[in-house]
Amino acid sequence: QVQLVESGGGLVQPGGSLRLSCAASGSIFSINAMGWYRQAPGKERELVAVITSGGSTNYADSVKGRFTISRDNAKNTVSVQMNSLKPEDTAVYYCYADLSVYSRAWGQGTQVTVSS
Protein backbone atom coordinates (compact mmCIF):
# COMPACT_ATOMS: atom_id res chain seq x y z
CA GLN A 1 0.00 0.00 0.00
CA VAL A 2 1.21 3.50 -0.87
CA GLN A 3 0.60 6.60 1.20
CA LEU A 4 0.90 10.20 0.05
CA VAL A 5 1.42 12.94 2.61
CA GLU A 6 1.06 16.59 1.63
CA SER A 7 2.46 19.66 3.34
CA GLY A 8 2.76 23.37 2.77
CA GLY A 9 -0.79 24.67 2.60
CA GLY A 10 -2.01 27.70 4.48
CA LEU A 11 -3.25 31.26 4.29
CA VAL A 12 -1.55 33.74 1.99
CA GLN A 13 -2.36 37.20 0.71
CA PRO A 14 -3.13 37.81 -2.97
CA GLY A 15 0.09 38.05 -4.91
CA GLY A 16 1.90 35.84 -2.44
CA SER A 17 3.54 32.45 -2.84
CA LEU A 18 3.24 28.99 -1.37
CA ARG A 19 5.02 25.73 -2.02
CA LEU A 20 3.15 22.46 -1.65
CA SER A 21 5.02 19.20 -1.27
CA CYS A 22 3.90 15.60 -1.36
CA ALA A 23 5.89 12.53 -0.32
CA ALA A 24 4.99 8.98 -1.28
CA SER A 25 5.89 6.05 0.94
CA GLY A 26 5.06 2.39 1.30
CA SER A 27 5.24 -0.46 -1.18
CA ILE A 28 6.40 1.50 -4.20
CA PHE A 29 7.61 -0.39 -7.24
CA SER A 30 7.48 2.56 -9.61
CA ILE A 31 5.61 5.81 -10.06
CA ASN A 32 4.55 7.09 -13.42
CA ALA A 33 2.94 10.53 -13.49
CA MET A 34 2.51 12.62 -10.37
CA GLY A 35 0.50 15.76 -10.02
CA TRP A 36 -1.92 18.00 -8.24
CA TYR A 37 -5.66 18.52 -8.41
CA ARG A 38 -7.67 21.10 -6.54
CA GLN A 39 -11.26 21.45 -5.50
CA ALA A 40 -12.90 24.71 -4.51
CA PRO A 41 -16.19 24.82 -2.59
CA GLY A 42 -19.11 24.05 -4.88
CA LYS A 43 -16.84 23.22 -7.82
CA GLU A 44 -15.60 20.04 -9.43
CA ARG A 45 -12.09 18.80 -8.84
CA GLU A 46 -9.75 20.12 -11.53
CA LEU A 47 -6.28 19.13 -12.65
CA VAL A 48 -3.73 21.81 -11.77
CA ALA A 49 -0.43 20.34 -12.92
CA VAL A 50 1.11 17.01 -13.84
CA ILE A 51 4.67 15.80 -14.32
CA THR A 52 5.75 12.51 -15.86
CA SER A 53 8.57 10.33 -14.63
CA GLY A 54 10.65 11.77 -17.46
CA GLY A 55 9.99 15.34 -16.38
CA SER A 56 7.43 16.45 -18.95
CA THR A 57 4.92 18.87 -17.47
CA ASN A 58 1.44 20.13 -18.20
CA TYR A 59 -0.59 22.83 -16.51
CA ALA A 60 -4.13 24.10 -16.34
CA ASP A 61 -4.48 27.29 -18.35
CA SER A 62 -5.49 29.14 -15.19
CA VAL A 63 -2.11 28.53 -13.53
CA LYS A 64 0.31 28.64 -16.47
CA GLY A 65 3.15 31.04 -15.82
CA ARG A 66 2.40 31.15 -12.09
CA PHE A 67 2.78 27.55 -10.91
CA THR A 68 5.78 25.27 -11.39
CA ILE A 69 5.66 21.55 -10.71
CA SER A 70 8.74 19.47 -9.96
CA ARG A 71 9.58 16.01 -8.66
CA ASP A 72 12.40 14.04 -7.16
CA ASN A 73 12.20 10.49 -8.44
CA ALA A 74 14.77 9.22 -5.98
CA LYS A 75 12.75 10.50 -3.04
CA ASN A 76 9.28 9.88 -4.56
CA THR A 77 8.24 13.45 -3.96
CA VAL A 78 6.38 16.02 -6.01
CA SER A 79 6.10 19.74 -5.33
CA VAL A 80 4.35 22.71 -6.81
CA GLN A 81 5.62 26.25 -6.41
CA MET A 82 2.68 28.63 -6.57
CA ASN A 83 3.42 32.30 -7.22
CA SER A 84 1.23 35.33 -7.82
CA LEU A 85 -1.61 33.63 -6.02
CA LYS A 86 -5.14 34.84 -6.58
CA PRO A 87 -8.29 34.45 -4.49
CA GLU A 88 -9.61 32.07 -7.12
CA ASP A 89 -6.73 29.71 -6.32
CA THR A 90 -8.38 29.05 -2.96
CA ALA A 91 -9.12 25.33 -2.78
CA VAL A 92 -8.16 22.05 -1.22
CA TYR A 93 -5.15 20.74 -3.14
CA TYR A 94 -4.65 17.00 -3.59
CA CYS A 95 -1.54 15.30 -4.85
CA TYR A 96 -1.66 12.00 -6.68
CA ALA A 97 0.70 9.35 -7.98
CA ASP A 98 0.00 6.90 -10.78
CA LEU A 99 1.41 3.59 -9.64
CA SER A 100 0.28 1.81 -12.79
CA VAL A 101 -2.26 2.25 -15.55
CA TYR A 102 -4.90 0.93 -13.16
CA SER A 103 -3.81 2.32 -9.81
CA ARG A 104 -3.69 5.88 -8.51
CA ALA A 105 -2.85 6.91 -4.97
CA TRP A 106 -4.15 10.15 -3.46
CA GLY A 107 -3.05 12.43 -0.68
CA GLN A 108 -5.43 13.59 2.02
CA GLY A 109 -5.59 17.17 0.75
CA THR A 110 -4.21 20.44 2.03
CA GLN A 111 -6.08 23.73 2.24
CA VAL A 112 -4.81 26.78 0.39
CA THR A 113 -6.57 30.04 1.14
CA VAL A 114 -5.73 33.24 -0.71
CA SER A 115 -7.26 36.22 1.03
CA SER A 116 -6.39 39.64 2.34
PDB file of C-alpha atoms in Angstrom:
ATOM      1  CA  GLN A   1       0.000   0.000   0.000  1.00  0.00           C
ATOM      2  CA  VAL A   2       1.207   3.500  -0.871  1.00  0.00           C
ATOM      3  CA  GLN A   3       0.599   6.604   1.195  1.00  0.00           C
ATOM      4  CA  LEU A   4       0.899  10.205   0.045  1.00  0.00           C
ATOM      5  CA  VAL A   5       1.417  12.942   2.614  1.00  0.00           C
ATOM      6  CA  GLU A   6       1.063  16.594   1.631  1.00  0.00           C
ATOM      7  CA  SER A   7       2.458  19.662   3.339  1.00  0.00           C
ATOM      8  CA  GLY A   8       2.764  23.374   2.773  1.00  0.00           C
ATOM      9  CA  GLY A   9      -0.792  24.671   2.601  1.00  0.00           C
ATOM     10  CA  GLY A  10      -2.007  27.699   4.476  1.00  0.00           C
ATOM     11  CA  LEU A  11      -3.254  31.262   4.295  1.00  0.00           C
ATOM     12  CA  VAL A  12      -1.554  33.740   1.989  1.00  0.00           C
ATOM     13  CA  GLN A  13      -2.363  37.200   0.707  1.00  0.00           C
ATOM     14  CA  PRO A  14      -3.133  37.811  -2.971  1.00  0.00           C
ATOM     15  CA  GLY A  15       0.089  38.052  -4.914  1.00  0.00           C
ATOM     16  CA  GLY A  16       1.903  35.844  -2.441  1.00  0.00           C
ATOM     17  CA  SER A  17       3.542  32.454  -2.840  1.00  0.00           C
ATOM     18  CA  LEU A  18       3.235  28.994  -1.375  1.00  0.00           C
ATOM     19  CA  ARG A  19       5.016  25.729  -2.017  1.00  0.00           C
ATOM     20  CA  LEU A  20       3.146  22.459  -1.654  1.00  0.00           C
ATOM     21  CA  SER A  21       5.024  19.203  -1.274  1.00  0.00           C
ATOM     22  CA  CYS A  22       3.902  15.596  -1.358  1.00  0.00           C
ATOM     23  CA  ALA A  23       5.886  12.531  -0.321  1.00  0.00           C
ATOM     24  CA  ALA A  24       4.994   8.980  -1.279  1.00  0.00           C
ATOM     25  CA  SER A  25       5.888   6.055   0.943  1.00  0.00           C
ATOM     26  CA  GLY A  26       5.065   2.386   1.298  1.00  0.00           C
ATOM     27  CA  SER A  27       5.235  -0.465  -1.182  1.00  0.00           C
ATOM     28  CA  ILE A  28       6.403   1.503  -4.202  1.00  0.00           C
ATOM     29  CA  PHE A  29       7.607  -0.393  -7.245  1.00  0.00           C
ATOM     30  CA  SER A  30       7.476   2.555  -9.606  1.00  0.00           C
ATOM     31  CA  ILE A  31       5.613   5.806 -10.062  1.00  0.00           C
ATOM     32  CA  ASN A  32       4.548   7.095 -13.422  1.00  0.00           C
ATOM     33  CA  ALA A  33       2.935  10.526 -13.494  1.00  0.00           C
ATOM     34  CA  MET A  34       2.510  12.617 -10.374  1.00  0.00           C
ATOM     35  CA  GLY A  35       0.498  15.760 -10.019  1.00  0.00           C
ATOM     36  CA  TRP A  36      -1.921  18.000  -8.244  1.00  0.00           C
ATOM     37  CA  TYR A  37      -5.657  18.515  -8.415  1.00  0.00           C
ATOM     38  CA  ARG A  38      -7.669  21.104  -6.543  1.00  0.00           C
ATOM     39  CA  GLN A  39     -11.259  21.450  -5.501  1.00  0.00           C
ATOM     40  CA  ALA A  40     -12.896  24.707  -4.505  1.00  0.00           C
ATOM     41  CA  PRO A  41     -16.194  24.815  -2.594  1.00  0.00           C
ATOM     42  CA  GLY A  42     -19.106  24.049  -4.884  1.00  0.00           C
ATOM     43  CA  LYS A  43     -16.840  23.217  -7.821  1.00  0.00           C
ATOM     44  CA  GLU A  44     -15.598  20.039  -9.427  1.00  0.00           C
ATOM     45  CA  ARG A  45     -12.093  18.803  -8.844  1.00  0.00           C
ATOM     46  CA  GLU A  46      -9.747  20.116 -11.534  1.00  0.00           C
ATOM     47  CA  LEU A  47      -6.284  19.132 -12.645  1.00  0.00           C
ATOM     48  CA  VAL A  48      -3.732  21.808 -11.771  1.00  0.00           C
ATOM     49  CA  ALA A  49      -0.431  20.338 -12.923  1.00  0.00           C
ATOM     50  CA  VAL A  50       1.110  17.009 -13.839  1.00  0.00           C
ATOM     51  CA  ILE A  51       4.671  15.797 -14.316  1.00  0.00           C
ATOM     52  CA  THR A  52       5.749  12.509 -15.864  1.00  0.00           C
ATOM     53  CA  SER A  53       8.566  10.330 -14.626  1.00  0.00           C
ATOM     54  CA  GLY A  54      10.645  11.769 -17.465  1.00  0.00           C
ATOM     55  CA  GLY A  55       9.990  15.335 -16.376  1.00  0.00           C
ATOM     56  CA  SER A  56       7.429  16.450 -18.951  1.00  0.00           C
ATOM     57  CA  THR A  57       4.916  18.871 -17.473  1.00  0.00           C
ATOM     58  CA  ASN A  58       1.436  20.125 -18.202  1.00  0.00           C
ATOM     59  CA  TYR A  59      -0.588  22.831 -16.511  1.00  0.00           C
ATOM     60  CA  ALA A  60      -4.129  24.095 -16.344  1.00  0.00           C
ATOM     61  CA  ASP A  61      -4.477  27.287 -18.347  1.00  0.00           C
ATOM     62  CA  SER A  62      -5.489  29.136 -15.192  1.00  0.00           C
ATOM     63  CA  VAL A  63      -2.108  28.525 -13.532  1.00  0.00           C
ATOM     64  CA  LYS A  64       0.308  28.638 -16.471  1.00  0.00           C
ATOM     65  CA  GLY A  65       3.148  31.041 -15.822  1.00  0.00           C
ATOM     66  CA  ARG A  66       2.404  31.152 -12.094  1.00  0.00           C
ATOM     67  CA  PHE A  67       2.781  27.551 -10.911  1.00  0.00           C
ATOM     68  CA  THR A  68       5.779  25.270 -11.394  1.00  0.00           C
ATOM     69  CA  ILE A  69       5.656  21.550 -10.705  1.00  0.00           C
ATOM     70  CA  SER A  70       8.740  19.472  -9.959  1.00  0.00           C
ATOM     71  CA  ARG A  71       9.577  16.013  -8.664  1.00  0.00           C
ATOM     72  CA  ASP A  72      12.399  14.035  -7.155  1.00  0.00           C
ATOM     73  CA  ASN A  73      12.204  10.487  -8.445  1.00  0.00           C
ATOM     74  CA  ALA A  74      14.770   9.216  -5.982  1.00  0.00           C
ATOM     75  CA  LYS A  75      12.748  10.503  -3.040  1.00  0.00           C
ATOM     76  CA  ASN A  76       9.283   9.877  -4.558  1.00  0.00           C
ATOM     77  CA  THR A  77       8.243  13.449  -3.964  1.00  0.00           C
ATOM     78  CA  VAL A  78       6.377  16.019  -6.012  1.00  0.00           C
ATOM     79  CA  SER A  79       6.105  19.739  -5.334  1.00  0.00           C
ATOM     80  CA  VAL A  80       4.349  22.709  -6.812  1.00  0.00           C
ATOM     81  CA  GLN A  81       5.618  26.246  -6.405  1.00  0.00           C
ATOM     82  CA  MET A  82       2.682  28.634  -6.566  1.00  0.00           C
ATOM     83  CA  ASN A  83       3.424  32.300  -7.219  1.00  0.00           C
ATOM     84  CA  SER A  84       1.228  35.335  -7.821  1.00  0.00           C
ATOM     85  CA  LEU A  85      -1.610  33.628  -6.017  1.00  0.00           C
ATOM     86  CA  LYS A  86      -5.141  34.845  -6.585  1.00  0.00           C
ATOM     87  CA  PRO A  87      -8.294  34.454  -4.488  1.00  0.00           C
ATOM     88  CA  GLU A  88      -9.614  32.066  -7.117  1.00  0.00           C
ATOM     89  CA  ASP A  89      -6.731  29.715  -6.319  1.00  0.00           C
ATOM     90  CA  THR A  90      -8.378  29.053  -2.958  1.00  0.00           C
ATOM     91  CA  ALA A  91      -9.125  25.333  -2.776  1.00  0.00           C
ATOM     92  CA  VAL A  92      -8.155  22.049  -1.216  1.00  0.00           C
ATOM     93  CA  TYR A  93      -5.154  20.737  -3.140  1.00  0.00           C
ATOM     94  CA  TYR A  94      -4.653  17.002  -3.587  1.00  0.00           C
ATOM     95  CA  CYS A  95      -1.539  15.305  -4.846  1.00  0.00           C
ATOM     96  CA  TYR A  96      -1.658  12.001  -6.683  1.00  0.00           C
ATOM     97  CA  ALA A  97       0.697   9.353  -7.983  1.00  0.00           C
ATOM     98  CA  ASP A  98       0.004   6.900 -10.778  1.00  0.00           C
ATOM     99  CA  LEU A  99       1.412   3.587  -9.635  1.00  0.00           C
ATOM    100  CA  SER A 100       0.281   1.813 -12.791  1.00  0.00           C
ATOM    101  CA  VAL A 101      -2.263   2.250 -15.553  1.00  0.00           C
ATOM    102  CA  TYR A 102      -4.903   0.932 -13.156  1.00  0.00           C
ATOM    103  CA  SER A 103      -3.807   2.317  -9.809  1.00  0.00           C
ATOM    104  CA  ARG A 104      -3.690   5.883  -8.514  1.00  0.00           C
ATOM    105  CA  ALA A 105      -2.846   6.910  -4.967  1.00  0.00           C
ATOM    106  CA  TRP A 106      -4.148  10.146  -3.457  1.00  0.00           C
ATOM    107  CA  GLY A 107      -3.051  12.433  -0.684  1.00  0.00           C
ATOM    108  CA  GLN A 108      -5.429  13.589   2.019  1.00  0.00           C
ATOM    109  CA  GLY A 109      -5.594  17.170   0.747  1.00  0.00           C
ATOM    110  CA  THR A 110      -4.206  20.440   2.031  1.00  0.00           C
ATOM    111  CA  GLN A 111      -6.078  23.729   2.242  1.00  0.00           C
ATOM    112  CA  VAL A 112      -4.808  26.782   0.386  1.00  0.00           C
ATOM    113  CA  THR A 113      -6.572  30.045   1.137  1.00  0.00           C
ATOM    114  CA  VAL A 114      -5.728  33.242  -0.710  1.00  0.00           C
ATOM    115  CA  SER A 115      -7.258  36.217   1.033  1.00  0.00           C
ATOM    116  CA  SER A 116      -6.387  39.635   2.337  1.00  0.00           C
TER     117      SER A 116
END
